[in-house]
Coordinates of C-alpha atoms in Angstrom, one line a residue:
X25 CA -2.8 22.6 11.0
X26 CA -0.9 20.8 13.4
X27 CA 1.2 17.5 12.5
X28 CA -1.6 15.0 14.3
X29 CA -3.9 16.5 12.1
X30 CA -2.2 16.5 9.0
X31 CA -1.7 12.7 9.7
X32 CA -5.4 11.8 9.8
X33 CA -6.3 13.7 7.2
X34 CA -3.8 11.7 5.1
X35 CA -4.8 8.5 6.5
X36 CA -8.0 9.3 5.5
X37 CA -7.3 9.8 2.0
X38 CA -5.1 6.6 1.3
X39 CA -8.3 4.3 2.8
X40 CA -10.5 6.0 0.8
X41 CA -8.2 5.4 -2.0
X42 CA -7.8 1.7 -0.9
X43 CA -11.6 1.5 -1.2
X44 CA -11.9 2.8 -4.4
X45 CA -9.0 1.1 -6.0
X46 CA -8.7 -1.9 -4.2
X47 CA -5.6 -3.4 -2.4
X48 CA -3.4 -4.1 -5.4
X49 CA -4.2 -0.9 -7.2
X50 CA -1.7 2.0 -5.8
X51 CA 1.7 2.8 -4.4
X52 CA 2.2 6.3 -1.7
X53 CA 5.1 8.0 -2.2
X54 CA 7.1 10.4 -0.2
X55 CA 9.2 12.7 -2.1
X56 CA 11.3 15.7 -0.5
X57 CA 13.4 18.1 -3.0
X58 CA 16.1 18.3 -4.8
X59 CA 16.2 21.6 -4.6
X60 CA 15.0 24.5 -2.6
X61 CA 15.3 28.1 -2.0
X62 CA 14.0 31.5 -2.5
X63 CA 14.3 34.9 -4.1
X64 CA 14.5 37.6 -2.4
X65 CA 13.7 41.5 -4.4
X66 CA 14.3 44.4 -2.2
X67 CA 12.5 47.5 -5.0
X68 CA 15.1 50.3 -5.8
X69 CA 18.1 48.5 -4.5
X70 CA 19.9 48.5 -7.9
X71 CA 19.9 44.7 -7.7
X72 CA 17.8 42.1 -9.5
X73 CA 16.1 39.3 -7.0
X74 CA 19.2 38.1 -4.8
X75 CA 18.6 34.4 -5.1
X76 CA 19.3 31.8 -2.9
X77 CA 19.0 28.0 -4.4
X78 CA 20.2 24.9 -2.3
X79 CA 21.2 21.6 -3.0
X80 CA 19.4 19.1 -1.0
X81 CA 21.3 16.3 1.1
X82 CA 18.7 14.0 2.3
X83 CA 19.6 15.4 6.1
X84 CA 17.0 16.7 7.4
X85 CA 18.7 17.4 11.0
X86 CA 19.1 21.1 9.7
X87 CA 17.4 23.2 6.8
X88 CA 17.8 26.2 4.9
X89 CA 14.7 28.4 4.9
X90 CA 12.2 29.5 2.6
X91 CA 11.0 32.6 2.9
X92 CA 8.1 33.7 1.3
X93 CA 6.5 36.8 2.0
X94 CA 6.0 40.9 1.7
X95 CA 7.2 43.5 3.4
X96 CA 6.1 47.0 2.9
X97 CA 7.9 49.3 5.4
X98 CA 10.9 51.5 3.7
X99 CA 12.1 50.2 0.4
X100 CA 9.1 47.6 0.0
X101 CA 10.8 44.0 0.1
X102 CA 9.2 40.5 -1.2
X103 CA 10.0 37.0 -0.8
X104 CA 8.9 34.1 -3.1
X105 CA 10.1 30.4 -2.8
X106 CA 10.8 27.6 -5.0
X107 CA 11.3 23.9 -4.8
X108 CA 11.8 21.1 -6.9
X109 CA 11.4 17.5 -6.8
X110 CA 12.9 14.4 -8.5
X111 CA 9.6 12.2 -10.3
X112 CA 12.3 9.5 -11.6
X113 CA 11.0 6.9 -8.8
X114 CA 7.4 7.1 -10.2
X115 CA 7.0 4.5 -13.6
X116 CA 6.2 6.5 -16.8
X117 CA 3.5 4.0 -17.5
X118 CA 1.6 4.6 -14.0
X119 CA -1.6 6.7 -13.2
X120 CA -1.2 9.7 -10.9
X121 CA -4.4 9.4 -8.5
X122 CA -3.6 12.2 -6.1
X123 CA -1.0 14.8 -4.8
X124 CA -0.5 17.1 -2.4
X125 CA 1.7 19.3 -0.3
X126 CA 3.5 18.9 3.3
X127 CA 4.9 22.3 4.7
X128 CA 6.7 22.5 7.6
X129 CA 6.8 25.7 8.9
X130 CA 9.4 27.7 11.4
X131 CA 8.6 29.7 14.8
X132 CA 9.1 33.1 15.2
X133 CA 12.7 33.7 15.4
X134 CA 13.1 30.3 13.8
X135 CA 15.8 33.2 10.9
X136 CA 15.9 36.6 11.1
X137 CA 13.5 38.2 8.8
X138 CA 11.8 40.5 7.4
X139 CA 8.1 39.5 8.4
X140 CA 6.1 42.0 11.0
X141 CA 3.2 39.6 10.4
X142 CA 4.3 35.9 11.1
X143 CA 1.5 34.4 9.2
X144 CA 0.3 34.4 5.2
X145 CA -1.4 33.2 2.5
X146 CA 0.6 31.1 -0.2
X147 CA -0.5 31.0 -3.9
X148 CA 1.2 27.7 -4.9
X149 CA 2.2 28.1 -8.6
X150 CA 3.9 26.0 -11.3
X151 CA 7.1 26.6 -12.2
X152 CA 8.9 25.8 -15.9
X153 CA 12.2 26.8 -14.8
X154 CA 14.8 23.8 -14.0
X155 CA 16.1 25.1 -10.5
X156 CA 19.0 22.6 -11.5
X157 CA 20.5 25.4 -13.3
X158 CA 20.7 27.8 -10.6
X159 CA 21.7 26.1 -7.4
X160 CA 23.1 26.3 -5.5
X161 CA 23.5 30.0 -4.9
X162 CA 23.4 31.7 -1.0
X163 CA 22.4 35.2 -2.3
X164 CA 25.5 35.6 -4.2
X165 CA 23.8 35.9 -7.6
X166 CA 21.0 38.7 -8.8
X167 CA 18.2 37.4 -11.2
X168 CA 14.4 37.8 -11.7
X169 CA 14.4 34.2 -13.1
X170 CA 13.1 31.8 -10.8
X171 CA 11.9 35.0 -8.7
X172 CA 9.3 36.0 -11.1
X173 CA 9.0 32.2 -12.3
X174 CA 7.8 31.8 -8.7
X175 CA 4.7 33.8 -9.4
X176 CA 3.2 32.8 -12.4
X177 CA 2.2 29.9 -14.7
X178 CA -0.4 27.2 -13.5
X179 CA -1.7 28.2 -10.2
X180 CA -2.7 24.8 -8.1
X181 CA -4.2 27.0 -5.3
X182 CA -4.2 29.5 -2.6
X183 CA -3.6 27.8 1.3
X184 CA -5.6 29.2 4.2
X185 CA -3.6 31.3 6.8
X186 CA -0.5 29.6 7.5
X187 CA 0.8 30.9 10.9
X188 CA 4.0 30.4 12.7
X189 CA 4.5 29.4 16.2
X190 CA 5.4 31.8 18.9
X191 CA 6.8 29.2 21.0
X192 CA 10.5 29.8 21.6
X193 CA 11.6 26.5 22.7
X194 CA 10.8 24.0 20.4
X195 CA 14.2 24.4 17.1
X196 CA 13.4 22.2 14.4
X197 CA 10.9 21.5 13.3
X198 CA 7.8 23.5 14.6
X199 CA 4.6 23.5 13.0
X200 CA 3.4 21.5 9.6
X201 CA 0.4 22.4 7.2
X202 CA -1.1 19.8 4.1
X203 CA -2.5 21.4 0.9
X204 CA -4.6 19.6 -1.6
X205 CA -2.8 20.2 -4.9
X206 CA -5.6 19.2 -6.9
X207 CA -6.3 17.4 -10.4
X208 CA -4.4 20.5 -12.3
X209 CA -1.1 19.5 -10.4
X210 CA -2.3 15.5 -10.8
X211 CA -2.1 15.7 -14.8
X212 CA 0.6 17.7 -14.9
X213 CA 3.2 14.9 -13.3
X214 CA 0.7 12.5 -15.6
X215 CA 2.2 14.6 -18.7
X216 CA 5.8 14.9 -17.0
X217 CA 6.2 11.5 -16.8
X218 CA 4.9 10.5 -19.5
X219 CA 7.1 12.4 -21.8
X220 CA 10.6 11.6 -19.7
X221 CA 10.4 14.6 -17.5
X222 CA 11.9 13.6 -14.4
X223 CA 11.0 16.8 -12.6
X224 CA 8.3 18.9 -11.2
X225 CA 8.6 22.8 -9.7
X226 CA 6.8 24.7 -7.6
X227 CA 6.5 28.3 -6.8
X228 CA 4.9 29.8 -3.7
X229 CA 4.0 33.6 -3.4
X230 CA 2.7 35.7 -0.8
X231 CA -0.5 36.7 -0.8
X232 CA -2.5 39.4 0.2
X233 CA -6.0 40.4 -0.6
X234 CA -5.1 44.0 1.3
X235 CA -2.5 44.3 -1.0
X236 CA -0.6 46.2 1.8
X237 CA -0.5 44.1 4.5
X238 CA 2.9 43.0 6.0
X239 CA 2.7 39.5 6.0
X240 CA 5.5 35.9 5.9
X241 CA 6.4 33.0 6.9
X242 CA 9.4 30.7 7.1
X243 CA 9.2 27.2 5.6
X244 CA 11.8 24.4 6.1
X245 CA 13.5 23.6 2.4
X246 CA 14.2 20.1 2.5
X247 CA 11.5 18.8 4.7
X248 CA 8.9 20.0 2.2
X249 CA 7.4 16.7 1.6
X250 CA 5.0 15.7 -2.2
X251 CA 2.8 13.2 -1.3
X252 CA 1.6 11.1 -4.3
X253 CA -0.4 7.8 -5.1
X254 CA 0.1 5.9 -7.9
X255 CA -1.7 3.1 -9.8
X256 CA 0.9 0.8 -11.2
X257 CA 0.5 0.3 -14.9
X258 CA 1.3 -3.5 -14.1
X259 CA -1.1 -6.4 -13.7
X260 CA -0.4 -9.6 -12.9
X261 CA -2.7 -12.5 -12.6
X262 CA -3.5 -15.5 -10.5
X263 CA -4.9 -19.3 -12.4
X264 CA -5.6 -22.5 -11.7
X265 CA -5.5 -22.4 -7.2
X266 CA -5.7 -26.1 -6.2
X267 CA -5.4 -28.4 -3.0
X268 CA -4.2 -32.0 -3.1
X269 CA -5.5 -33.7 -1.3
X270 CA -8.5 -32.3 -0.3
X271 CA -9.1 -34.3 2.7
X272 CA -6.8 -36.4 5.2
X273 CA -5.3 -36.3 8.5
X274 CA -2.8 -34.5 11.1
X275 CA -0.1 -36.9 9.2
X276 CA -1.0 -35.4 5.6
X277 CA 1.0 -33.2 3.5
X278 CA -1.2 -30.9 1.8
X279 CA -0.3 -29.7 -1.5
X280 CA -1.2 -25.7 -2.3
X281 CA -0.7 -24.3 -5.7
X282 CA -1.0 -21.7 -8.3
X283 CA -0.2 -20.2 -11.4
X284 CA 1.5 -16.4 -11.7
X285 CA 1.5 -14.6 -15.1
X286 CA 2.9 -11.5 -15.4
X287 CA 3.1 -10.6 -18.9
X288 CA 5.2 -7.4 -18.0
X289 CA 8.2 -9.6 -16.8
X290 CA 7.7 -8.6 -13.1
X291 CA 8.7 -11.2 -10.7
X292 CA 7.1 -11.7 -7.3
X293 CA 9.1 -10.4 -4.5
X294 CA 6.5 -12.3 -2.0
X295 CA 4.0 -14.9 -2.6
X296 CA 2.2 -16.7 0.2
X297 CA -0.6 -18.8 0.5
X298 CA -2.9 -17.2 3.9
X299 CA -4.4 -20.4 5.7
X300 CA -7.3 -19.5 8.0
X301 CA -6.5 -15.8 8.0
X302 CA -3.7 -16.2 10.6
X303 CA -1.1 -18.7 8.9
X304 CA 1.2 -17.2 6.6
X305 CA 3.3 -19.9 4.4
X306 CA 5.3 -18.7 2.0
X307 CA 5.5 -20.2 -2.0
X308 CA 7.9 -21.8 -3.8
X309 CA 8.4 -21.7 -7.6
X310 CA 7.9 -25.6 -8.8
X311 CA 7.3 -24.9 -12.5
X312 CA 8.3 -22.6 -15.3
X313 CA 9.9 -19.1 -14.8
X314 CA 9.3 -16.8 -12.0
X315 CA 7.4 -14.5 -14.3
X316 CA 5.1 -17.0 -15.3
X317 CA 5.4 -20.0 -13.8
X318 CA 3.4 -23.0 -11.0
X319 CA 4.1 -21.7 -7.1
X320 CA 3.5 -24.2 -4.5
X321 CA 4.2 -25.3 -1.0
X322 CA 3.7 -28.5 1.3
X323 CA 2.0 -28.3 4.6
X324 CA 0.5 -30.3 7.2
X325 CA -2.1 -29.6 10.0
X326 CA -2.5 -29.8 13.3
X327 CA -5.9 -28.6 14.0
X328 CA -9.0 -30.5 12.4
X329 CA -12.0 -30.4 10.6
X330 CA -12.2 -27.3 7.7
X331 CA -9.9 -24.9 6.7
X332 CA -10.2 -21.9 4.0
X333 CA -7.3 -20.2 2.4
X334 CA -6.0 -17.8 0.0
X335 CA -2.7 -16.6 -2.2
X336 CA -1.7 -13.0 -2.0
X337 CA 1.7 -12.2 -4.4
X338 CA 3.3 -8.9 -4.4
X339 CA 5.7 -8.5 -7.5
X340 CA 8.8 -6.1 -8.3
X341 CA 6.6 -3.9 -9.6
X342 CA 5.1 -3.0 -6.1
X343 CA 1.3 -4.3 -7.3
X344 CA -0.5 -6.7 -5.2
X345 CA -2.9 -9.4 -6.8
X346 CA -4.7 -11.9 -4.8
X347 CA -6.8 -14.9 -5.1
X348 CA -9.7 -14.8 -5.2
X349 CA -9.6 -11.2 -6.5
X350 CA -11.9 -9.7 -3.2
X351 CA -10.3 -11.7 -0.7
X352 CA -10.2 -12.0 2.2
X353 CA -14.0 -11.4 1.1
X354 CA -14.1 -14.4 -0.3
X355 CA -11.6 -17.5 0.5
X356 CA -11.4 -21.0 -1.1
X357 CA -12.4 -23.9 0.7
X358 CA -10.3 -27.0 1.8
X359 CA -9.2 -29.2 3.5
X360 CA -11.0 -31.1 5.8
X361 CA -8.6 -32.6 8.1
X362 CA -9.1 -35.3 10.8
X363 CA -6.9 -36.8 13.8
X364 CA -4.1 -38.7 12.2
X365 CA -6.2 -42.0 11.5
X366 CA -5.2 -42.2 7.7
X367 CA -7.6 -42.3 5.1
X368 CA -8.1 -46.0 3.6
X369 CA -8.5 -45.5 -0.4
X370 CA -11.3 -47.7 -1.8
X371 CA -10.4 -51.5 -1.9
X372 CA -8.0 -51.3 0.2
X373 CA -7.8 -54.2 2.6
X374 CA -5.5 -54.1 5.7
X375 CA -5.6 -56.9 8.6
X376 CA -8.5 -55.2 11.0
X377 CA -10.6 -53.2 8.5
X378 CA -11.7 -54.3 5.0
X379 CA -14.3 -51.6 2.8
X380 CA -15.9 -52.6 -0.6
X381 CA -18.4 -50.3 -2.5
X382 CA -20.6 -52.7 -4.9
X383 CA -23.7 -52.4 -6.6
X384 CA -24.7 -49.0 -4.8
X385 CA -23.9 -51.1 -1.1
X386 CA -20.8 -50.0 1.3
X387 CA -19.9 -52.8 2.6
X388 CA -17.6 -52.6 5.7
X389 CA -15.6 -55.4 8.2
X390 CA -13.6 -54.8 11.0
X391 CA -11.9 -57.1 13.7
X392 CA -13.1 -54.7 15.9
X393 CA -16.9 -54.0 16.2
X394 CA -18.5 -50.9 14.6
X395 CA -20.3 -48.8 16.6
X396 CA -21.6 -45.7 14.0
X397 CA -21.2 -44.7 10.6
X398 CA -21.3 -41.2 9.2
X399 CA -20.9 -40.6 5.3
X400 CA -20.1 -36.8 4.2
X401 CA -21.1 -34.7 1.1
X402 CA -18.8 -33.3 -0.9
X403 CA -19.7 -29.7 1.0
X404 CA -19.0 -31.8 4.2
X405 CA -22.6 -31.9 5.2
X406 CA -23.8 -35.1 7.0
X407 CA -26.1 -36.7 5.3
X408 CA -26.2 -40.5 6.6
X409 CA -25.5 -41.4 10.2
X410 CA -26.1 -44.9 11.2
X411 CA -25.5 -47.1 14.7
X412 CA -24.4 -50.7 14.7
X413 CA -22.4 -52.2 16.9
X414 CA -21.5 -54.6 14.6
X415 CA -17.7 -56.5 13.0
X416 CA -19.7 -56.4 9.7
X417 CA -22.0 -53.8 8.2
X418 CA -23.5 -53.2 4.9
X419 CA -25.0 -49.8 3.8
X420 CA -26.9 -48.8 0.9
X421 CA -25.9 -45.9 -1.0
X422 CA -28.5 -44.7 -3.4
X423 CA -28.0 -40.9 -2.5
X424 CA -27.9 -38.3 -5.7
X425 CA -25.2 -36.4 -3.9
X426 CA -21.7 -36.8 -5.0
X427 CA -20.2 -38.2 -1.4
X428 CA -16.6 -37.1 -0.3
X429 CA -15.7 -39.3 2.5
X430 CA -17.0 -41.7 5.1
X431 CA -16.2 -41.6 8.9
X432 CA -16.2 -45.3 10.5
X433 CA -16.1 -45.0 14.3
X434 CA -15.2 -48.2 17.0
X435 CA -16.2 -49.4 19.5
X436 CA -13.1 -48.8 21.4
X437 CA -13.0 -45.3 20.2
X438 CA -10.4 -45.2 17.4
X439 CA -12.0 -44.0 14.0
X440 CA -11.2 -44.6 10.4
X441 CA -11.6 -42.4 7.4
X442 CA -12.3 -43.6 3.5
X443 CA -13.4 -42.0 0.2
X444 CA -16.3 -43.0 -1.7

C-alpha cells in the first residue's frame, strides 16, 4: 500500500473517530521504538538465533533493518523481527480507542539478504519479553529468546502480501504498509497501562501457507510508526457564559465571560472566546485559580447589528471542552451592536433628547424633530414602527413582550438608542 494511501486511510479513521467521540474526546499519537531488531536462526549451524537488537536514536536519516523472513535453499535459514515501544506518554487513566501499525518497507537491494522472494506475509505477534534486556546486540550474541518470543503469544493478525520495491533509485525510505492491530492489541496497552507497564512488544514472523516457499522482506527499525487514539480520562467543564452589555454601540466595551472547573487540577493552556466564527479573542483569568476559576475579556465592535459567539478551552491535559457542548452547532446569541450613537439609559435627560416611560406611555422630546420610531423585542424582532416628524412624541406601550431597546431616528439623520 503506498504512503498516499496509507494517509487516507488514516485520515479516515481519526474523522470517524471525531464523529463518534466528539472534538474534545481523543488525542493521536505517534510513537516509533525504542528498540528494534531481529533474530536471525540459520538450522544446523551449531549456533542458537544470532540476534541483533538496536537502540533507537530518534534519527530517522538512516535505519537498521528488520528482516523477517524464510529461506529454504541449503541449511534452511529464518528471520523474525522484534520491536518495542515506550507507552509512558499515554495517561494510565485514559481509554485506548484504536491502534495500529505503520511499516516502512526497503527495495530490493535496500541490505543484502537472504530473500529469493522479495515479498511475505507477516503474523504480527505479542511479545512478553523486555527487548531492553538484550539490546543492543549486532549479531554478536546467540539466543532463541526474543527469536522464538517473536513467534508466539497473542497473535493481533496476519498482513496481506507485503512486497518490496524493485526500483533501484529511490534509498530511504521506499515503500510503507498500515495494519489494523485490532481490539486484542487495544486492551492489551488498556491493561499495560493501567498496571504501570510503560511498554509494549511486538513480534513479526514470516508466513507461508506453502510452508516451503522462499519468501522476505526488509523493514526499516526505527521508522516503524504505532498509531494510537486516546480518550483522556479528564473532563473539564464550562458554567455560567454571559455578555455585559448585551446591546450598545461601535464605542462599547463588551464584556465575555465564563467559568472553568477542572476538578482534575488541569489548567487551560488556551481559552478563547470564537465571535462570529472568524474572530478569535483570547481569555483572561479574572477570578479564582486557573483550575477553577471566572475567564473573561473586553472587546469592542466595529461591525453592527447581531453577533453570536462561543468559548472553546483546551487544558494541560490535551482535552478540548466547549460551550455550548455541540458548538459550533449551536452558538449563543449577543450582542446587538449599533453605529456609535450611545445608548441613553431610562430617565436620562441630556440637552437635545429627553425619554420618560410612564404609565405604559414612551414619552420622547428632542430639539431636533423625530422622524420614526422603532421599538425592538428582546429577540430583536421589530415589533412597533411609527412615523412622526415631530420635537415631541408619545407612544403607548401595552405590548406583552418583554422589549430590549428602542431605535429613535432624526430628521437630520443621526439616531439614538435607549432601553425599555
Amino acid at each position: 500500500m503506498k504512503k498516499s494511501l496509507i494517509v487516507i486511510f488514516i485520515t479516515a479513521f481519526i474523522l470517524s473517530v471525531v464523529n463518534l467521540y466528539g472534538d474534545r474526546m481523543y488525542v493521536e499519537k505517534d510513537i516509533i521504538p525504542t528498540y528494534y531488531g531481529y533474530s536471525y536462526d540459520i538450522n544446523w549451524d551449531g549456533h542458537d538465533a544470532y540476534l541483533y537488537s538496536y537502540v533507537s536514536d530518534f534519527d530517522t536519516s538512516l535505519s537498521h533493518p528488520i528482516l523477517v523472513g524464510t529461506d529454504y535453499d541449503n541449511a534452511n535459514e529464518w528471520g523474525r523481527g522484534h520491536v518495542q515501544f515506550d507507552l509512558s506518554s499515554i495517561p494510565s487513566d485514559a481509554t485506548i480507542l484504536y491502534a495500529g501499525l505503520e511499516l516502512y518497507v526497503g527495495y530490493v537491494g535496500q541490505w543484502s539478504d537472504e530473500w529469493d522472494s522479495h515479498h511475505a506475509r507477516i503474523k504480527i505477534y505479542s511479545m512478553w519479553r523486555n527487548q531492553a534486556d538484550y539490546s543492543p546486540h549486532d549479531g554478536d550474541v546467540y539466543t532463541y529468546d526474543l527469536f522464538d518470543d517473536a513467534d508466539d503469544g497473542v497473535l493481533y493478525g496476519t498482513t496481506g502480501y507485503i512486497t518490496m520495491d524493485s526500483q533501484f533509485d529511490k534509498y530511504f525510505p521506499s515503500d510503507t504498509s498500515y495494519f489494523d492491530l485490532g481490539g486484542d492489541f487495544v486492551d492489551s496497552v488498556q491493561s499495560r497501562i493501567a498496571s504501570g507497564i510503560d511498554w509494549i512488544g511486538l513480534g513479526f514472523t514470516h508466513y507461508d501457507p506453502n510452508n516451503d516457499w522462499d519468501e522476505g522482506v526488509d523493514l526499516f527499525g526505527k521508522l516503524t510508526k504505532l498509531h494510537i487514539v486516546y480518550q483522556p480520562a479528564d473532563a473539564p467543564i464550562l458554567l455560567n457564559p454571559s455578555i455585559l452589555p448585551d446591546s450598545g454601540d461601535t464605542n462599547t466595551y463588551f464584556k465575555y465571560a465564563i467559568d472553568y472547573v477542572d476538578s482534575s487540577g488541569y489548567v487551560p493552556d488556551t481559552a478563547v472566546c470564537i465571535i462570529d466564527d472568524t474572530i478569535r479573542i483570547p481569555l483572561v483569568l479574572s477570578n479564582g485559580s486557573a483550575a477553577n476559576g471566572n475567564y473573561s475579556v473586553k472587546t469592542t465592535f466595529s461591525d453592527t447589528g447581531w453577533h453570536n459567539y462561543y468559548f472553546r478551552f483546551v487544558n494541560s491535559y490535551g482535552n478540548i471542552v466547549l460551550y455550548p457542548s455541540d458548538a459550533p452547532n449551536t452558538k449563543l446569541t449577543g450582542p446587538f451592536v449599533e453605529y456609535g450613537l450611545g445608548i441613553e439609559e431610562n430617565g436620562s435627560l441630556k440637552n437635545d433628547f429627553t425619554w420618560r416611560i410612564r404609565d405604559n406611555y414612551l414619552s420622547i422630546r428632542g430639539s431636533m424633530r423625530i422622524e420614526s420610531v422603532d421599538i425592538f423585542s428582546l429577540n430583536g424582532s421589530k415589533i412597533i414602527h411609527g412615523d412622526y416628524n415631530s420635537k415631541n412624541i408619545i407612544i403607548p406601550l401595552k405590548i406583552s413582550n418583554k422589549m430590549l431597546f428602542c431605535k429613535v431616528n432624526f430628521t437630520d439623520g443621526r439616531q439614538k438608542l435607549i432601553k425599555i
